mmCIF file of C-alpha atoms in Angstrom:
data_model
loop_
_atom_site.group_PDB
_atom_site.id
_atom_site.type_symbol
_atom_site.label_atom_id
_atom_site.label_comp_id
_atom_site.label_asym_id
_atom_site.label_seq_id
_atom_site.Cartn_x
_atom_site.Cartn_y
_atom_site.Cartn_z
ATOM 1 C CA MET A 152 -146.345 250.632 254.533
ATOM 2 C CA THR A 153 -146.330 246.777 253.922
ATOM 3 C CA GLU A 154 -144.871 244.012 256.020
ATOM 4 C CA PRO A 155 -141.487 243.596 256.545
ATOM 5 C CA VAL A 156 -139.699 241.002 254.150
ATOM 6 C CA ALA A 157 -136.382 239.182 254.403
ATOM 7 C CA PHE A 158 -134.649 238.579 250.852
ATOM 8 C CA ILE A 159 -131.837 236.288 250.792
ATOM 9 C CA GLY A 160 -129.598 235.829 247.010
ATOM 10 C CA LEU A 161 -129.420 239.376 245.491
ATOM 11 C CA GLY A 162 -127.918 238.069 242.103
ATOM 12 C CA ASN A 163 -128.981 238.266 238.524
ATOM 13 C CA MET A 164 -132.641 237.572 239.647
ATOM 14 C CA GLY A 165 -132.710 238.191 243.107
ATOM 15 C CA GLY A 166 -131.514 241.827 242.736
ATOM 16 C CA PRO A 167 -134.129 243.266 240.540
ATOM 17 C CA MET A 168 -136.811 241.124 242.253
ATOM 18 C CA SER A 169 -135.860 242.561 245.762
ATOM 19 C CA ALA A 170 -135.689 246.097 244.189
ATOM 20 C CA ARG A 171 -139.156 245.870 242.581
ATOM 21 C CA LEU A 172 -140.527 244.860 246.210
ATOM 22 C CA VAL A 173 -138.996 248.184 247.473
ATOM 23 C CA ARG A 174 -140.829 250.218 244.844
ATOM 24 C CA ALA A 175 -143.885 248.310 245.920
ATOM 25 C CA GLY A 176 -143.889 249.695 249.559
ATOM 26 C CA TYR A 177 -142.359 246.760 251.253
ATOM 27 C CA GLN A 178 -139.779 246.826 253.845
ATOM 28 C CA VAL A 179 -136.831 244.490 252.524
ATOM 29 C CA ARG A 180 -133.721 243.691 254.210
ATOM 30 C CA GLY A 181 -131.632 241.742 252.008
ATOM 31 C CA TYR A 182 -128.481 239.685 252.220
ATOM 32 C CA ASP A 183 -125.881 237.826 249.838
ATOM 33 C CA LEU A 184 -122.367 237.102 249.824
ATOM 34 C CA SER A 185 -121.723 239.716 247.352
ATOM 35 C CA PRO A 186 -121.271 243.169 248.819
ATOM 36 C CA THR A 187 -121.816 244.807 245.383
ATOM 37 C CA ALA A 188 -125.203 243.008 245.494
ATOM 38 C CA ARG A 189 -125.798 244.319 249.107
ATOM 39 C CA GLN A 190 -125.027 247.779 248.086
ATOM 40 C CA ALA A 191 -127.197 247.534 244.893
ATOM 41 C CA LEU A 192 -130.159 246.640 247.157
ATOM 42 C CA ALA A 193 -129.337 249.645 249.682
ATOM 43 C CA ASP A 194 -128.911 251.929 246.531
ATOM 44 C CA ALA A 195 -132.617 250.813 245.527
ATOM 45 C CA GLY A 196 -133.694 251.944 248.878
ATOM 46 C CA GLY A 197 -133.449 248.414 250.815
ATOM 47 C CA THR A 198 -131.492 247.558 253.481
ATOM 48 C CA ALA A 199 -128.463 245.507 253.040
ATOM 49 C CA ALA A 200 -127.811 243.096 256.270
ATOM 50 C CA GLY A 201 -124.767 242.014 257.478
ATOM 51 C CA ASP A 202 -125.691 238.264 258.016
ATOM 52 C CA LEU A 203 -128.465 235.865 257.878
ATOM 53 C CA ALA A 204 -129.573 236.432 261.440
ATOM 54 C CA ASP A 205 -130.278 240.248 260.609
ATOM 55 C CA THR A 206 -131.746 239.526 257.744
ATOM 56 C CA VAL A 207 -134.353 237.396 258.997
ATOM 57 C CA ARG A 208 -134.999 238.978 262.382
ATOM 58 C CA GLY A 209 -138.529 240.389 262.613
ATOM 59 C CA ALA A 210 -139.292 239.402 259.236
ATOM 60 C CA SER A 211 -142.779 237.760 258.523
ATOM 61 C CA VAL A 212 -141.908 236.644 255.036
ATOM 62 C CA VAL A 213 -138.409 235.418 254.074
ATOM 63 C CA VAL A 214 -137.734 235.063 250.259
ATOM 64 C CA LEU A 215 -134.998 232.687 248.928
ATOM 65 C CA MET A 216 -133.635 232.919 245.646
ATOM 66 C CA LEU A 217 -130.488 230.863 245.766
ATOM 67 C CA PRO A 218 -128.499 228.534 243.160
ATOM 68 C CA ASN A 219 -129.868 224.982 244.100
ATOM 69 C CA SER A 220 -131.215 222.841 246.663
ATOM 70 C CA ALA A 221 -128.173 222.411 248.559
ATOM 71 C CA VAL A 222 -127.543 226.162 248.794
ATOM 72 C CA VAL A 223 -131.049 226.663 250.053
ATOM 73 C CA ALA A 224 -130.352 223.473 252.662
ATOM 74 C CA ALA A 225 -127.253 225.041 254.080
ATOM 75 C CA THR A 226 -128.922 228.454 254.414
ATOM 76 C CA VAL A 227 -132.146 227.025 256.329
ATOM 77 C CA HIS A 228 -129.810 224.871 258.465
ATOM 78 C CA ASP A 229 -127.589 227.810 259.377
ATOM 79 C CA GLU A 230 -127.656 228.414 263.074
ATOM 80 C CA GLN A 231 -128.111 232.304 262.152
ATOM 81 C CA PHE A 232 -131.706 231.214 260.211
ATOM 82 C CA VAL A 233 -133.826 231.610 263.016
ATOM 83 C CA VAL A 234 -137.165 232.597 261.513
ATOM 84 C CA GLU A 235 -140.183 234.285 263.313
ATOM 85 C CA PRO A 236 -142.969 231.970 264.751
ATOM 86 C CA GLY A 237 -145.494 232.026 261.873
ATOM 87 C CA ALA A 238 -143.301 233.266 259.144
ATOM 88 C CA VAL A 239 -143.698 231.708 255.684
ATOM 89 C CA VAL A 240 -140.401 231.088 253.720
ATOM 90 C CA ILE A 241 -141.119 231.365 250.001
ATOM 91 C CA ASP A 242 -138.231 229.560 248.142
ATOM 92 C CA MET A 243 -138.008 231.176 244.756
ATOM 93 C CA SER A 244 -134.977 229.072 243.737
ATOM 94 C CA SER A 245 -134.810 226.192 241.445
ATOM 95 C CA CYS A 246 -134.643 223.146 243.645
ATOM 96 C CA GLU A 247 -135.180 219.383 243.669
ATOM 97 C CA PRO A 248 -138.894 218.650 244.272
ATOM 98 C CA LEU A 249 -138.572 215.992 246.843
ATOM 99 C CA ARG A 250 -135.845 217.650 248.893
ATOM 100 C CA THR A 251 -138.236 220.803 248.949
ATOM 101 C CA ARG A 252 -141.288 218.560 250.478
ATOM 102 C CA ALA A 253 -138.706 217.475 253.233
ATOM 103 C CA LEU A 254 -137.364 220.966 253.832
ATOM 104 C CA ALA A 255 -141.098 222.102 254.228
ATOM 105 C CA ALA A 256 -141.603 219.527 256.915
ATOM 106 C CA GLU A 257 -138.434 220.641 258.663
ATOM 107 C CA LEU A 258 -139.674 223.957 258.809
ATOM 108 C CA ALA A 259 -143.068 223.159 259.990
ATOM 109 C CA GLY A 260 -141.566 221.680 263.035
ATOM 110 C CA ARG A 261 -139.878 224.897 263.644
ATOM 111 C CA GLY A 262 -142.894 227.022 263.426
ATOM 112 C CA ALA A 263 -142.641 228.309 259.990
ATOM 113 C CA THR A 264 -144.328 227.451 256.724
ATOM 114 C CA LEU A 265 -142.440 226.815 253.277
ATOM 115 C CA VAL A 266 -143.923 227.417 249.682
ATOM 116 C CA ASP A 267 -142.150 227.122 246.640
ATOM 117 C CA ALA A 268 -142.669 229.700 243.792
ATOM 118 C CA PRO A 269 -139.595 229.175 241.207
ATOM 119 C CA VAL A 270 -140.039 231.771 238.070
ATOM 120 C CA SER A 271 -139.502 231.893 234.489
ATOM 121 C CA GLY A 272 -138.997 234.910 232.257
ATOM 122 C CA GLY A 273 -135.086 235.847 232.700
ATOM 123 C CA VAL A 274 -133.595 238.949 234.054
ATOM 124 C CA SER A 275 -135.623 241.299 231.837
ATOM 125 C CA ARG A 276 -138.810 240.267 233.182
ATOM 126 C CA ALA A 277 -137.583 240.210 236.654
ATOM 127 C CA ARG A 278 -136.871 243.969 236.248
ATOM 128 C CA THR A 279 -140.483 244.735 234.530
ATOM 129 C CA GLY A 280 -142.401 242.206 237.368
ATOM 130 C CA GLU A 281 -143.687 240.047 234.470
ATOM 131 C CA LEU A 282 -142.360 236.870 235.549
ATOM 132 C CA THR A 283 -144.075 233.538 235.462
ATOM 133 C CA ILE A 284 -144.194 232.379 238.887
ATOM 134 C CA MET A 285 -145.311 228.550 239.617
ATOM 135 C CA THR A 286 -146.625 227.992 243.460
ATOM 136 C CA GLY A 287 -146.719 224.943 245.606
ATOM 137 C CA GLY A 288 -147.963 224.870 248.706
ATOM 138 C CA GLU A 289 -151.508 224.902 251.025
ATOM 139 C CA PRO A 290 -153.907 227.232 249.436
ATOM 140 C CA ALA A 291 -154.211 229.468 252.444
ATOM 141 C CA ASP A 292 -150.377 229.720 252.656
ATOM 142 C CA LEU A 293 -150.290 230.960 248.805
ATOM 143 C CA GLU A 294 -153.170 233.276 249.535
ATOM 144 C CA ARG A 295 -151.058 234.975 252.111
ATOM 145 C CA VAL A 296 -148.342 235.740 249.724
ATOM 146 C CA GLU A 297 -150.154 236.241 246.628
ATOM 147 C CA PRO A 298 -150.014 240.433 247.205
ATOM 148 C CA LEU A 299 -146.112 239.895 247.485
ATOM 149 C CA LEU A 300 -145.619 237.692 244.586
ATOM 150 C CA SER A 301 -147.938 239.487 242.124
ATOM 151 C CA GLN A 302 -145.420 242.493 242.601
ATOM 152 C CA LEU A 303 -142.905 240.019 240.621
ATOM 153 C CA GLY A 304 -145.083 238.487 237.991
ATOM 154 C CA THR A 305 -148.169 236.191 237.406
ATOM 155 C CA THR A 306 -148.741 233.611 239.658
ATOM 156 C CA THR A 307 -150.079 229.911 238.792
ATOM 157 C CA ARG A 308 -151.007 227.385 241.478
ATOM 158 C CA VAL A 309 -149.809 223.831 240.778
ATOM 159 C CA GLY A 310 -150.149 221.658 243.524
ATOM 160 C CA ALA A 311 -148.701 221.082 246.908
ATOM 161 C CA VAL A 312 -145.501 222.255 248.105
ATOM 162 C CA GLY A 313 -142.459 221.034 245.566
ATOM 163 C CA SER A 314 -144.945 221.251 242.833
ATOM 164 C CA GLY A 315 -143.621 224.348 241.813
ATOM 165 C CA HIS A 316 -140.098 223.319 241.696
ATOM 166 C CA ALA A 317 -141.217 220.328 239.251
ATOM 167 C CA VAL A 318 -142.972 222.312 237.006
ATOM 168 C CA LYS A 319 -140.170 224.705 236.607
ATOM 169 C CA ALA A 320 -137.592 221.918 235.896
ATOM 170 C CA LEU A 321 -139.637 220.232 233.571
ATOM 171 C CA ASN A 322 -140.418 223.627 231.627
ATOM 172 C CA ASN A 323 -136.516 223.943 231.398
ATOM 173 C CA LEU A 324 -136.075 220.506 230.319
ATOM 174 C CA LEU A 325 -138.211 221.400 227.372
ATOM 175 C CA SER A 326 -136.907 225.062 226.755
ATOM 176 C CA ALA A 327 -133.330 223.356 226.429
ATOM 177 C CA THR A 328 -134.316 220.702 224.199
ATOM 178 C CA HIS A 329 -136.165 223.085 222.037
ATOM 179 C CA LEU A 330 -132.848 225.359 222.017
ATOM 180 C CA LEU A 331 -130.711 222.479 221.149
ATOM 181 C CA VAL A 332 -132.723 221.009 217.994
ATOM 182 C CA THR A 333 -133.502 224.513 217.063
ATOM 183 C CA SER A 334 -130.072 225.303 216.803
ATOM 184 C CA GLU A 335 -129.069 221.992 214.979
ATOM 185 C CA ALA A 336 -131.976 222.760 212.468
ATOM 186 C CA ILE A 337 -130.698 226.299 211.748
ATOM 187 C CA LEU A 338 -126.976 225.134 211.375
ATOM 188 C CA ALA A 339 -127.748 222.803 209.165
ATOM 189 C CA GLY A 340 -129.700 225.218 207.080
ATOM 190 C CA GLU A 341 -127.142 227.540 207.125
ATOM 191 C CA ARG A 342 -124.222 225.206 205.801
ATOM 192 C CA PHE A 343 -127.192 224.418 202.824
ATOM 193 C CA GLY A 344 -127.243 228.048 202.301
ATOM 194 C CA LEU A 345 -130.454 229.261 203.776
ATOM 195 C CA ASP A 346 -130.568 232.712 205.638
ATOM 196 C CA PRO A 347 -131.044 232.220 209.600
ATOM 197 C CA GLN A 348 -133.484 235.261 209.413
ATOM 198 C CA THR A 349 -135.522 233.770 206.589
ATOM 199 C CA MET A 350 -135.569 230.308 208.380
ATOM 200 C CA LEU A 351 -136.835 231.871 212.042
ATOM 201 C CA ALA A 352 -139.571 233.872 210.180
ATOM 202 C CA ILE A 353 -140.761 230.731 208.621
ATOM 203 C CA PHE A 354 -140.354 228.665 211.693
ATOM 204 C CA ASN A 355 -142.246 231.282 213.856
ATOM 205 C CA ARG A 356 -145.404 231.111 211.356
ATOM 206 C CA SER A 357 -145.062 227.245 211.282
ATOM 207 C CA SER A 358 -145.453 224.328 213.711
ATOM 208 C CA GLY A 359 -141.688 224.592 214.664
ATOM 209 C CA ARG A 360 -142.389 227.758 216.526
ATOM 210 C CA SER A 361 -140.865 228.185 220.095
ATOM 211 C CA GLY A 362 -139.442 230.136 222.831
ATOM 212 C CA SER A 363 -135.500 229.608 220.987
ATOM 213 C CA THR A 364 -137.392 230.723 217.517
ATOM 214 C CA GLU A 365 -139.285 233.742 218.976
ATOM 215 C CA ASN A 366 -136.970 235.067 221.470
ATOM 216 C CA LYS A 367 -133.241 233.417 222.078
ATOM 217 C CA TRP A 368 -132.322 232.895 218.418
ATOM 218 C CA PRO A 369 -133.414 236.604 217.363
ATOM 219 C CA ASN A 370 -132.436 238.502 220.492
ATOM 220 C CA PHE A 371 -129.274 236.789 221.801
ATOM 221 C CA ILE A 372 -127.657 234.727 219.091
ATOM 222 C CA LEU A 373 -127.901 236.371 215.796
ATOM 223 C CA PRO A 374 -126.546 239.607 217.207
ATOM 224 C CA GLY A 375 -123.530 237.714 218.914
ATOM 225 C CA THR A 376 -124.676 239.058 222.430
ATOM 226 C CA PHE A 377 -125.352 235.848 224.275
ATOM 227 C CA ASP A 378 -126.534 237.734 227.375
ATOM 228 C CA SER A 379 -129.807 236.186 228.156
ATOM 229 C CA GLY A 380 -128.800 236.305 231.651
ATOM 230 C CA PHE A 381 -129.255 232.416 232.529
ATOM 231 C CA GLU A 382 -126.135 230.598 232.830
ATOM 232 C CA LEU A 383 -125.793 227.222 230.956
ATOM 233 C CA ARG A 384 -124.911 225.615 233.911
ATOM 234 C CA LEU A 385 -127.961 226.546 235.866
ATOM 235 C CA MET A 386 -130.104 225.374 232.760
ATOM 236 C CA LEU A 387 -128.220 222.053 232.991
ATOM 237 C CA LYS A 388 -129.063 221.809 236.624
ATOM 238 C CA ASP A 389 -132.807 222.066 236.038
ATOM 239 C CA MET A 390 -132.667 219.687 233.221
ATOM 240 C CA ARG A 391 -131.029 217.028 235.625
ATOM 241 C CA ILE A 392 -133.773 217.725 238.333
ATOM 242 C CA ALA A 393 -136.159 217.268 235.639
ATOM 243 C CA THR A 394 -134.521 213.731 234.641
ATOM 244 C CA ASP A 395 -134.015 212.868 238.209
ATOM 245 C CA LEU A 396 -137.661 213.626 238.879
ATOM 246 C CA ALA A 397 -139.046 211.413 235.748
ATOM 247 C CA ASP A 398 -136.878 208.547 237.141
ATOM 248 C CA GLN A 399 -138.038 208.910 240.582
ATOM 249 C CA VAL A 400 -141.863 208.790 239.131
ATOM 250 C CA GLY A 401 -140.747 206.089 236.469
ATOM 251 C CA ALA A 402 -141.766 208.203 233.851
ATOM 252 C CA PRO A 403 -140.230 207.552 230.238
ATOM 253 C CA ASP A 404 -137.570 209.938 229.751
ATOM 254 C CA PRO A 405 -134.997 208.898 226.922
ATOM 255 C CA LEU A 406 -134.659 211.971 224.815
ATOM 256 C CA GLY A 407 -134.586 214.147 228.414
ATOM 257 C CA HIS A 408 -131.691 212.126 229.213
ATOM 258 C CA ALA A 409 -130.047 212.371 225.456
ATOM 259 C CA ALA A 410 -130.676 216.349 225.787
ATOM 260 C CA THR A 411 -129.177 216.499 229.050
ATOM 261 C CA ASP A 412 -126.094 214.310 228.053
ATOM 262 C CA LEU A 413 -125.335 217.006 225.241
ATOM 263 C CA TRP A 414 -125.821 219.811 227.473
ATOM 264 C CA ALA A 415 -123.642 218.498 229.808
ATOM 265 C CA ARG A 416 -120.980 218.108 227.262
ATOM 266 C CA ALA A 417 -121.119 221.706 226.337
ATOM 267 C CA ALA A 418 -120.965 222.783 230.063
ATOM 268 C CA GLU A 419 -117.490 220.990 229.872
ATOM 269 C CA ALA A 420 -116.256 222.440 226.794
ATOM 270 C CA LEU A 421 -117.566 226.150 227.497
ATOM 271 C CA GLU A 422 -116.508 228.625 230.319
ATOM 272 C CA ASP A 423 -118.029 228.354 233.393
ATOM 273 C CA THR A 424 -120.135 231.336 233.322
ATOM 274 C CA ALA A 425 -121.232 230.768 229.513
ATOM 275 C CA ASP A 426 -124.759 231.951 228.774
ATOM 276 C CA HIS A 427 -127.112 229.166 227.913
ATOM 277 C CA THR A 428 -127.615 230.632 224.634
ATOM 278 C CA GLU A 429 -123.902 229.826 224.176
ATOM 279 C CA ILE A 430 -124.966 226.162 223.350
ATOM 280 C CA VAL A 431 -124.957 227.208 219.789
ATOM 281 C CA THR A 432 -121.178 228.182 220.142
ATOM 282 C CA TRP A 433 -120.546 224.682 221.323
ATOM 283 C CA LEU A 434 -122.346 223.219 218.528
ATOM 284 C CA ARG A 435 -120.703 225.095 215.756
ATOM 285 C CA LYS A 436 -117.255 224.149 217.215
ATOM 286 C CA ASP A 437 -118.265 220.470 217.871
ATOM 287 C CA ARG A 438 -119.511 219.769 214.455
ATOM 288 C CA SER A 439 -116.924 221.807 212.619
#
């Protein structure tokens, strides 16, 4: 049996990820505000904890899969979050890189280590263990958690702590901008009389190819399911992290800000739980 693992955040991504660790032989004790999510972990063979204290007690590794930096900080600052000396905290959430570095310094003062390991790939790849995992931290710490992370996907070490969160946000800024302009192009082609599937076939053999043309449009938009498992507001949050980072380091980002502004307008117009692929729904209404 492998080492005990605490897993905090058992939602759309954390649920299947924690279940995979159980199947890999880890003793997973998990916590989430949702009783349904806790029960799902128990049904998968893990242990559902009643509070944070019970979750982290005795765990040498603590995995966080939470919505944002504010929730991560609130969790770590909770009086019940008393981790074992020498424990490694793996923050797999999408967070602000500079806040991650500050939190790492704080945890070091408490005898624990923080590494960041955000993911890309969505719910489907969380279930199959094929996530792309971007890790930041000291090499020895990343080496220690590699066996666990390898059960969830393929890792790439990208630098010091906080670097994983930086790359994740920048990736999602690219993804969101691709999806926005791809959707504009396809909607323009539709109004001209072109067939979307024909356009996608051509784009995917040409320089306009992207994850939006290969995956999001054919699998979630054309069928009208809009069920990629990643909410529009979470995408917007990551875009803002990326543009804030660019501003903080003095990098040019006029297109990033323009795209973020448009996604913010879509977020205001759509339901709070709208999938990020529903940006197309907003575009259709906004341009009608």
